Amino acid sequence: MEKLEAALARAREMRRAALGDAGIERTSGTSTPSAPAVEWAALPEISVSDPLARRNRIAAAIGGREASPFDMLRSRTLRQIKEKNWTRIALTSPGPACGKTTVAINLALSLSRQRDLRVMLLDFDLRRPSLHRTLDATPRKSLHEFLEGKAEFAETAYRIEDNLVVSMNATPHQQPAELMQSESTRQALDLLERAWRPDVMLFDMSPMLASDDNVGFLSNADCALLVVAAESTTLPNIDACEKELAQLTNVLGVVLNKCRYEDEGAGYAYGTYG
Ligand SMILES: Nc1ncnc2c1ncn2[C@@H]1O[C@H](COP(=O)(O)OP(=O)(O)OP(=O)(O)O)[C@@H](O)[C@H]1O
Ligand SMILES: [Mg+2]
């Protein structure tokens, strides 16, 4: 385990050195903020309407009691990544439909309400992309085309307000595992980070136990959140998945989704432990 942690830390340091600065520290306090080389404001803007938010459980767009678990998740996540100087967070789950995409959007929106943070949400479920459906906005080109050098990042992305960029796929990719572990993807992410200077990058991934798509990719992430569904994910699956994830990156915590407190009248709640 120590060897793995040392290797991950070394890879991260090399990435930071290549990027020429130290991640999230740049917007917090004493360090000089480094401006992006590209204009976030030039991207086409979308918004999350109330009906869309209600239909797709995007509570953070509405606010109120149902949004507060995401604000808690935001604060805990920010504290941990600031401490470690991390930027890149993958969200995955053991099986399908645990709520990764829903949690990723809500966390992104909650983070972006901190106006001094530049936040990016990227659809890395290249096999079964769904972010564009959840946000009801299909980009001209797909994120996988950017990763292959066939499209500009700006063609795959929209802006929500000034400080949240969402990059999505209009179509699935035929060989996601190969693309995700490729050198081309690694370089594309480094270029992206260097040019756009996000403080936090969230990767909405596919489930761990359904394919090996994420295995070769996760060394590109600083850490991962494991989203589990209270009513359907089994403990052995959580255990197996957490162990596998810990071999590949740092596990930030487990998000318990679809957890019901009928007596309180809330349809769902979220919790983490790290
Ligand atoms: N807390 C919740 N309570 C009830 N339903 C939820 C909750 N979170 C998400 N859902 C619903 O569960 C379904 C699956 O959610 P989502 O697409 O976010 O999961 P996913 O893990 O990204 O799925 P996939 O593995 O297909 O990518 C959606 O219909 C979503 O609206
Ligand atoms: Mg999903």
mmCIF file of C-alpha atoms and ligand atoms in Angstrom:
data_model
loop_
_atom_site.group_PDB
_atom_site.id
_atom_site.type_symbol
_atom_site.label_atom_id
_atom_site.label_comp_id
_atom_site.label_asym_id
_atom_site.label_seq_id
_atom_site.Cartn_x
_atom_site.Cartn_y
_atom_site.Cartn_z
ATOM 1 C CA MET A 1 0.000 0.000 0.000
ATOM 2 C CA GLU A 2 2.813 2.390 0.866
ATOM 3 C CA LYS A 3 4.410 1.737 -2.501
ATOM 4 C CA LEU A 4 1.129 2.475 -4.256
ATOM 5 C CA GLU A 5 0.648 5.727 -2.331
ATOM 6 C CA ALA A 6 4.205 6.776 -3.120
ATOM 7 C CA ALA A 7 3.689 6.001 -6.817
ATOM 8 C CA LEU A 8 0.417 7.961 -6.911
ATOM 9 C CA ALA A 9 2.023 10.899 -5.133
ATOM 10 C CA ARG A 10 4.955 10.859 -7.555
ATOM 11 C CA ALA A 11 2.619 10.789 -10.580
ATOM 12 C CA ARG A 12 0.652 13.698 -9.113
ATOM 13 C CA GLU A 13 3.808 15.729 -8.441
ATOM 14 C CA MET A 14 4.976 15.184 -12.018
ATOM 15 C CA ARG A 15 1.583 16.331 -13.275
ATOM 16 C CA ARG A 16 1.631 19.411 -11.079
ATOM 17 C CA ALA A 17 5.182 20.222 -12.194
ATOM 18 C CA ALA A 18 4.066 19.914 -15.827
ATOM 19 C CA LEU A 19 1.090 22.165 -15.101
ATOM 20 C CA GLY A 20 3.426 24.702 -13.566
ATOM 21 C CA ASP A 21 1.593 25.316 -10.329
ATOM 22 C CA ALA A 22 0.016 23.723 -7.295
ATOM 23 C CA GLY A 23 -3.634 23.035 -8.010
ATOM 24 C CA ILE A 24 -6.323 24.428 -5.753
ATOM 25 C CA GLU A 25 -3.928 26.537 -3.698
ATOM 26 C CA ARG A 26 -3.932 29.049 -6.493
ATOM 27 C CA THR A 27 -7.323 30.476 -5.543
ATOM 28 C CA SER A 28 -7.006 30.273 -1.806
ATOM 29 C CA GLY A 29 -5.392 33.096 0.030
ATOM 30 C CA THR A 30 -1.776 34.034 -0.430
ATOM 31 C CA SER A 31 -0.866 32.507 -3.801
ATOM 32 C CA THR A 32 -1.478 34.549 -6.938
ATOM 33 C CA PRO A 33 -4.466 33.234 -8.884
ATOM 34 C CA SER A 34 -3.357 32.012 -12.310
ATOM 35 C CA ALA A 35 -5.712 33.021 -15.066
ATOM 36 C CA PRO A 36 -6.925 30.453 -17.590
ATOM 37 C CA ALA A 37 -5.477 30.776 -21.085
ATOM 38 C CA VAL A 38 -9.007 30.450 -22.465
ATOM 39 C CA GLU A 39 -12.212 32.342 -21.813
ATOM 40 C CA TRP A 40 -14.736 30.374 -19.781
ATOM 41 C CA ALA A 41 -17.268 33.072 -20.656
ATOM 42 C CA ALA A 42 -16.979 32.268 -24.386
ATOM 43 C CA LEU A 43 -18.663 28.867 -23.964
ATOM 44 C CA PRO A 44 -22.386 28.586 -24.709
ATOM 45 C CA GLU A 45 -24.423 28.822 -21.515
ATOM 46 C CA ILE A 46 -27.129 26.434 -20.333
ATOM 47 C CA SER A 47 -29.240 26.614 -17.225
ATOM 48 C CA VAL A 48 -31.007 24.013 -15.102
ATOM 49 C CA SER A 49 -34.690 24.933 -15.093
ATOM 50 C CA ASP A 50 -36.862 24.095 -12.090
ATOM 51 C CA PRO A 51 -38.880 21.428 -13.963
ATOM 52 C CA LEU A 52 -35.668 19.770 -15.237
ATOM 53 C CA ALA A 53 -34.150 19.907 -11.761
ATOM 54 C CA ARG A 54 -37.242 18.313 -10.228
ATOM 55 C CA ARG A 55 -37.507 15.643 -12.926
ATOM 56 C CA ASN A 56 -33.846 14.620 -12.656
ATOM 57 C CA ARG A 57 -33.316 15.162 -8.922
ATOM 58 C CA ILE A 58 -30.906 18.045 -9.326
ATOM 59 C CA ALA A 59 -31.665 19.327 -5.843
ATOM 60 C CA ALA A 60 -28.618 21.619 -5.715
ATOM 61 C CA ALA A 61 -30.159 23.717 -8.501
ATOM 62 C CA ILE A 62 -33.231 24.376 -6.395
ATOM 63 C CA GLY A 63 -31.755 24.714 -2.911
ATOM 64 C CA GLY A 64 -33.584 24.089 0.332
ATOM 65 C CA ARG A 65 -33.527 21.028 2.550
ATOM 66 C CA GLU A 66 -32.924 18.463 -0.202
ATOM 67 C CA ALA A 67 -29.813 20.354 -1.347
ATOM 68 C CA SER A 68 -28.160 20.446 2.067
ATOM 69 C CA PRO A 69 -26.617 16.926 1.915
ATOM 70 C CA PHE A 70 -24.749 18.055 -1.216
ATOM 71 C CA ASP A 71 -23.472 21.170 0.520
ATOM 72 C CA MET A 72 -22.171 18.924 3.288
ATOM 73 C CA LEU A 73 -20.561 16.627 0.736
ATOM 74 C CA ARG A 74 -19.048 19.709 -0.955
ATOM 75 C CA SER A 75 -17.548 21.028 2.260
ATOM 76 C CA ARG A 76 -16.061 17.695 3.284
ATOM 77 C CA THR A 77 -14.719 17.061 -0.191
ATOM 78 C CA LEU A 78 -13.191 20.541 -0.469
ATOM 79 C CA ARG A 79 -11.544 20.234 2.909
ATOM 80 C CA GLN A 80 -9.932 16.940 1.951
ATOM 81 C CA ILE A 81 -8.742 17.952 -1.492
ATOM 82 C CA LYS A 82 -7.395 21.303 -0.303
ATOM 83 C CA GLU A 83 -5.453 19.531 2.413
ATOM 84 C CA LYS A 84 -3.874 17.207 -0.123
ATOM 85 C CA ASN A 85 -3.635 19.713 -2.949
ATOM 86 C CA TRP A 86 -5.789 17.550 -5.224
ATOM 87 C CA THR A 87 -7.912 18.634 -8.203
ATOM 88 C CA ARG A 88 -9.294 15.543 -9.930
ATOM 89 C CA ILE A 89 -12.140 13.557 -8.345
ATOM 90 C CA ALA A 90 -13.674 10.470 -9.978
ATOM 91 C CA LEU A 91 -17.191 9.356 -9.034
ATOM 92 C CA THR A 92 -17.918 5.682 -9.511
ATOM 93 C CA SER A 93 -20.034 2.905 -7.993
ATOM 94 C CA PRO A 94 -20.040 -0.892 -7.748
ATOM 95 C CA GLY A 95 -23.040 -1.487 -10.041
ATOM 96 C CA PRO A 96 -25.200 0.598 -12.382
ATOM 97 C CA ALA A 97 -27.837 3.187 -11.431
ATOM 98 C CA CYS A 98 -26.516 3.980 -7.937
ATOM 99 C CA GLY A 99 -26.790 7.703 -8.700
ATOM 100 C CA LYS A 100 -23.256 8.642 -9.816
ATOM 101 C CA THR A 101 -24.430 11.077 -12.479
ATOM 102 C CA THR A 102 -27.033 12.615 -10.171
ATOM 103 C CA VAL A 103 -24.523 13.038 -7.338
ATOM 104 C CA ALA A 104 -21.866 14.385 -9.755
ATOM 105 C CA ILE A 105 -24.161 17.132 -11.089
ATOM 106 C CA ASN A 106 -25.379 18.086 -7.644
ATOM 107 C CA LEU A 107 -21.856 18.197 -6.240
ATOM 108 C CA ALA A 108 -20.666 20.274 -9.224
ATOM 109 C CA LEU A 109 -23.488 22.784 -8.754
ATOM 110 C CA SER A 110 -22.941 22.967 -5.032
ATOM 111 C CA LEU A 111 -19.187 23.550 -5.527
ATOM 112 C CA SER A 112 -19.857 26.211 -8.156
ATOM 113 C CA ARG A 113 -21.936 28.224 -5.723
ATOM 114 C CA GLN A 114 -18.563 29.088 -4.217
ATOM 115 C CA ARG A 115 -17.922 31.773 -6.790
ATOM 116 C CA ASP A 116 -14.121 31.754 -6.369
ATOM 117 C CA LEU A 117 -13.908 28.120 -7.531
ATOM 118 C CA ARG A 118 -13.659 27.103 -11.171
ATOM 119 C CA VAL A 119 -15.396 23.732 -11.465
ATOM 120 C CA MET A 120 -15.435 21.211 -14.322
ATOM 121 C CA LEU A 121 -17.743 18.213 -14.710
ATOM 122 C CA LEU A 122 -16.685 15.678 -17.358
ATOM 123 C CA ASP A 123 -18.715 12.728 -18.647
ATOM 124 C CA PHE A 124 -16.246 9.847 -18.474
ATOM 125 C CA ASP A 125 -18.926 7.199 -18.822
ATOM 126 C CA LEU A 126 -17.927 6.776 -22.460
ATOM 127 C CA ARG A 127 -19.752 3.440 -22.804
ATOM 128 C CA ARG A 128 -23.167 4.711 -21.677
ATOM 129 C CA PRO A 129 -22.963 8.497 -21.482
ATOM 130 C CA SER A 130 -25.981 10.101 -19.836
ATOM 131 C CA LEU A 131 -24.993 13.522 -18.530
ATOM 132 C CA HIS A 132 -26.356 15.194 -21.692
ATOM 133 C CA ARG A 133 -29.748 13.591 -21.093
ATOM 134 C CA THR A 134 -29.823 14.520 -17.412
ATOM 135 C CA LEU A 135 -28.964 18.130 -18.278
ATOM 136 C CA ASP A 136 -31.057 18.071 -21.471
ATOM 137 C CA ALA A 137 -28.226 19.558 -23.557
ATOM 138 C CA THR A 138 -26.341 17.716 -26.292
ATOM 139 C CA PRO A 139 -22.974 19.146 -27.355
ATOM 140 C CA ARG A 140 -21.909 19.437 -31.016
ATOM 141 C CA LYS A 141 -18.978 17.075 -30.442
ATOM 142 C CA SER A 142 -18.292 14.419 -27.820
ATOM 143 C CA LEU A 143 -15.722 14.495 -25.034
ATOM 144 C CA HIS A 144 -14.320 11.232 -26.439
ATOM 145 C CA GLU A 145 -13.596 13.061 -29.702
ATOM 146 C CA PHE A 146 -11.615 15.657 -27.757
ATOM 147 C CA LEU A 147 -9.696 12.860 -26.017
ATOM 148 C CA GLU A 148 -8.801 11.424 -29.420
ATOM 149 C CA GLY A 149 -7.729 14.804 -30.778
ATOM 150 C CA LYS A 150 -10.705 14.964 -33.154
ATOM 151 C CA ALA A 151 -12.525 17.923 -31.561
ATOM 152 C CA GLU A 152 -11.845 21.070 -29.608
ATOM 153 C CA PHE A 153 -12.775 20.897 -25.934
ATOM 154 C CA ALA A 154 -15.037 23.946 -26.373
ATOM 155 C CA GLU A 155 -17.158 21.998 -28.893
ATOM 156 C CA THR A 156 -17.973 19.401 -26.216
ATOM 157 C CA ALA A 157 -18.790 21.797 -23.392
ATOM 158 C CA TYR A 158 -21.353 24.170 -21.958
ATOM 159 C CA ARG A 159 -21.116 26.658 -19.149
ATOM 160 C CA ILE A 160 -23.540 26.921 -16.242
ATOM 161 C CA GLU A 161 -23.178 30.429 -14.778
ATOM 162 C CA ASP A 162 -19.586 31.711 -14.946
ATOM 163 C CA ASN A 163 -17.626 29.088 -13.096
ATOM 164 C CA LEU A 164 -19.009 25.633 -13.957
ATOM 165 C CA VAL A 165 -18.109 23.924 -17.249
ATOM 166 C CA VAL A 166 -19.760 20.632 -18.229
ATOM 167 C CA SER A 167 -18.218 18.524 -21.003
ATOM 168 C CA MET A 168 -20.375 15.710 -22.361
ATOM 169 C CA ASN A 169 -20.735 13.058 -25.049
ATOM 170 C CA ALA A 170 -23.332 13.176 -27.794
ATOM 171 C CA THR A 171 -22.611 9.525 -28.649
ATOM 172 C CA PRO A 172 -21.071 6.493 -26.919
ATOM 173 C CA HIS A 173 -17.522 5.403 -27.778
ATOM 174 C CA GLN A 174 -17.013 1.941 -29.226
ATOM 175 C CA GLN A 175 -13.809 1.076 -27.322
ATOM 176 C CA PRO A 176 -13.974 3.041 -24.093
ATOM 177 C CA ALA A 177 -11.468 0.967 -22.074
ATOM 178 C CA GLU A 178 -8.743 1.411 -24.699
ATOM 179 C CA LEU A 179 -9.337 5.139 -25.074
ATOM 180 C CA MET A 180 -9.563 5.808 -21.353
ATOM 181 C CA GLN A 181 -6.223 4.205 -20.581
ATOM 182 C CA SER A 182 -4.475 5.746 -23.593
ATOM 183 C CA GLU A 183 -1.619 8.221 -23.558
ATOM 184 C CA SER A 184 -3.808 10.471 -25.700
ATOM 185 C CA THR A 185 -6.371 10.744 -22.866
ATOM 186 C CA ARG A 186 -3.666 11.455 -20.307
ATOM 187 C CA GLN A 187 -2.204 14.224 -22.432
ATOM 188 C CA ALA A 188 -5.611 15.670 -23.306
ATOM 189 C CA LEU A 189 -6.442 15.981 -19.598
ATOM 190 C CA ASP A 190 -3.117 17.661 -18.841
ATOM 191 C CA LEU A 191 -3.621 20.114 -21.703
ATOM 192 C CA LEU A 192 -7.160 20.775 -20.550
ATOM 193 C CA GLU A 193 -6.060 21.486 -16.996
ATOM 194 C CA ARG A 194 -3.232 23.726 -18.147
ATOM 195 C CA ALA A 195 -5.389 25.808 -20.487
ATOM 196 C CA TRP A 196 -8.620 26.023 -18.488
ATOM 197 C CA ARG A 197 -7.212 26.066 -14.960
ATOM 198 C CA PRO A 198 -10.108 24.410 -13.119
ATOM 199 C CA ASP A 199 -9.825 24.217 -9.331
ATOM 200 C CA VAL A 200 -11.903 21.039 -9.199
ATOM 201 C CA MET A 201 -12.474 18.453 -11.945
ATOM 202 C CA LEU A 202 -15.244 15.893 -11.387
ATOM 203 C CA PHE A 203 -15.241 12.756 -13.540
ATOM 204 C CA ASP A 204 -18.627 11.023 -13.854
ATOM 205 C CA MET A 205 -17.545 7.405 -14.460
ATOM 206 C CA SER A 206 -19.146 4.067 -15.313
ATOM 207 C CA PRO A 207 -19.732 1.353 -12.657
ATOM 208 C CA MET A 208 -16.593 -0.520 -11.498
ATOM 209 C CA LEU A 209 -17.937 -4.057 -11.568
ATOM 210 C CA ALA A 210 -19.545 -3.934 -15.026
ATOM 211 C CA SER A 211 -16.394 -3.462 -17.164
ATOM 212 C CA ASP A 212 -12.705 -2.602 -16.947
ATOM 213 C CA ASP A 213 -13.247 0.863 -18.457
ATOM 214 C CA ASN A 214 -12.136 2.727 -15.331
ATOM 215 C CA VAL A 215 -9.185 0.528 -14.375
ATOM 216 C CA GLY A 216 -6.588 2.052 -16.676
ATOM 217 C CA PHE A 217 -7.997 5.534 -16.268
ATOM 218 C CA LEU A 218 -8.060 6.041 -12.531
ATOM 219 C CA SER A 219 -4.350 6.835 -12.241
ATOM 220 C CA ASN A 220 -5.372 10.099 -13.969
ATOM 221 C CA ALA A 221 -7.553 10.982 -10.971
ATOM 222 C CA ASP A 222 -6.237 12.200 -7.623
ATOM 223 C CA CYS A 223 -9.006 10.473 -5.714
ATOM 224 C CA ALA A 224 -12.433 8.843 -6.000
ATOM 225 C CA LEU A 225 -15.826 8.958 -4.348
ATOM 226 C CA LEU A 226 -17.699 5.664 -4.275
ATOM 227 C CA VAL A 227 -21.453 6.147 -4.716
ATOM 228 C CA VAL A 228 -23.560 3.269 -3.374
ATOM 229 C CA ALA A 229 -27.315 2.786 -3.411
ATOM 230 C CA ALA A 230 -28.650 2.088 0.073
ATOM 231 C CA GLU A 231 -31.441 -0.144 -1.118
ATOM 232 C CA SER A 232 -29.644 -2.181 -3.749
ATOM 233 C CA THR A 233 -25.848 -2.258 -3.357
ATOM 234 C CA THR A 234 -24.756 -5.247 -1.273
ATOM 235 C CA LEU A 235 -22.081 -4.996 1.398
ATOM 236 C CA PRO A 236 -19.801 -7.553 -0.334
ATOM 237 C CA ASN A 237 -20.040 -5.457 -3.502
ATOM 238 C CA ILE A 238 -19.167 -2.258 -1.632
ATOM 239 C CA ASP A 239 -16.271 -4.024 0.028
ATOM 240 C CA ALA A 240 -14.923 -5.559 -3.196
ATOM 241 C CA CYS A 241 -15.274 -2.301 -5.057
ATOM 242 C CA GLU A 242 -13.655 -0.182 -2.373
ATOM 243 C CA LYS A 243 -10.701 -2.575 -2.266
ATOM 244 C CA GLU A 244 -10.294 -2.452 -6.029
ATOM 245 C CA LEU A 245 -10.628 1.320 -6.070
ATOM 246 C CA ALA A 246 -7.997 1.658 -3.354
ATOM 247 C CA GLN A 247 -5.557 -0.214 -5.619
ATOM 248 C CA LEU A 248 -6.091 2.374 -8.332
ATOM 249 C CA THR A 249 -6.383 5.738 -6.569
ATOM 250 C CA ASN A 250 -7.099 7.379 -3.204
ATOM 251 C CA VAL A 251 -10.586 6.667 -1.894
ATOM 252 C CA LEU A 252 -12.039 9.932 -0.593
ATOM 253 C CA GLY A 253 -15.184 8.398 0.857
ATOM 254 C CA VAL A 254 -18.388 6.512 0.239
ATOM 255 C CA VAL A 255 -21.579 8.396 -0.651
ATOM 256 C CA LEU A 256 -24.693 6.622 0.526
ATOM 257 C CA ASN A 257 -27.434 7.442 -1.979
ATOM 258 C CA LYS A 258 -31.088 6.438 -2.266
ATOM 259 C CA CYS A 259 -31.338 6.211 1.458
ATOM 260 C CA ARG A 260 -34.830 6.845 2.780
ATOM 261 C CA TYR A 261 -35.985 8.500 5.955
ATOM 262 C CA GLU A 262 -39.712 8.182 5.471
ATOM 263 C CA ASP A 263 -40.528 9.601 8.897
ATOM 264 C CA GLU A 264 -38.734 12.853 8.046
ATOM 265 C CA GLY A 265 -40.545 13.046 4.736
ATOM 266 C CA ALA A 266 -37.315 13.339 2.718
ATOM 267 C CA GLY A 267 -37.105 11.026 -0.291
ATOM 268 C CA TYR A 268 -33.365 10.562 -0.042
ATOM 269 C CA ALA A 269 -30.241 11.523 1.830
ATOM 270 C CA TYR A 270 -26.501 11.305 1.392
ATOM 271 C CA GLY A 271 -23.692 10.564 3.762
ATOM 272 C CA THR A 272 -19.965 10.040 3.485
ATOM 273 C CA TYR A 273 -17.245 8.518 5.483
ATOM 274 C CA GLY A 274 -13.617 8.767 4.545
HETATM 275 N N1 LIG B 1 -31.430 9.673 -4.091
HETATM 276 C C1 LIG B 1 -32.172 9.169 -5.059
HETATM 277 N N2 LIG B 1 -33.413 8.712 -4.816
HETATM 278 C C2 LIG B 1 -34.179 8.175 -5.780
HETATM 279 N N3 LIG B 1 -33.795 8.068 -7.074
HETATM 280 C C3 LIG B 1 -32.556 8.506 -7.383
HETATM 281 C C4 LIG B 1 -31.690 9.075 -6.404
HETATM 282 N N4 LIG B 1 -30.517 9.417 -7.024
HETATM 283 C C5 LIG B 1 -30.669 9.076 -8.319
HETATM 284 N N5 LIG B 1 -31.893 8.530 -8.554
HETATM 285 C C6 LIG B 1 -32.432 8.038 -9.822
HETATM 286 O O1 LIG B 1 -31.807 6.778 -10.120
HETATM 287 C C7 LIG B 1 -31.608 6.676 -11.535
HETATM 288 C C8 LIG B 1 -30.129 6.419 -11.798
HETATM 289 O O2 LIG B 1 -29.423 7.600 -11.432
HETATM 290 P P1 LIG B 1 -28.063 8.010 -12.159
HETATM 291 O O3 LIG B 1 -28.236 8.027 -13.628
HETATM 292 O O4 LIG B 1 -27.592 9.225 -11.487
HETATM 293 O O5 LIG B 1 -27.190 6.767 -11.733
HETATM 294 P P2 LIG B 1 -25.803 6.296 -12.324
HETATM 295 O O6 LIG B 1 -25.109 5.581 -11.213
HETATM 296 O O7 LIG B 1 -25.099 7.425 -12.953
HETATM 297 O O8 LIG B 1 -26.285 5.255 -13.415
HETATM 298 P P3 LIG B 1 -25.391 4.566 -14.554
HETATM 299 O O9 LIG B 1 -24.678 3.429 -13.895
HETATM 300 O O10 LIG B 1 -26.412 4.110 -15.556
HETATM 301 O O11 LIG B 1 -24.450 5.613 -15.070
HETATM 302 C C9 LIG B 1 -32.107 7.956 -12.153
HETATM 303 O O12 LIG B 1 -33.425 7.762 -12.606
HETATM 304 C C10 LIG B 1 -32.083 8.950 -10.996
HETATM 305 O O13 LIG B 1 -33.020 9.991 -11.140
HETATM 306 MG MG MG B 2 -24.256 7.659 -14.840
#
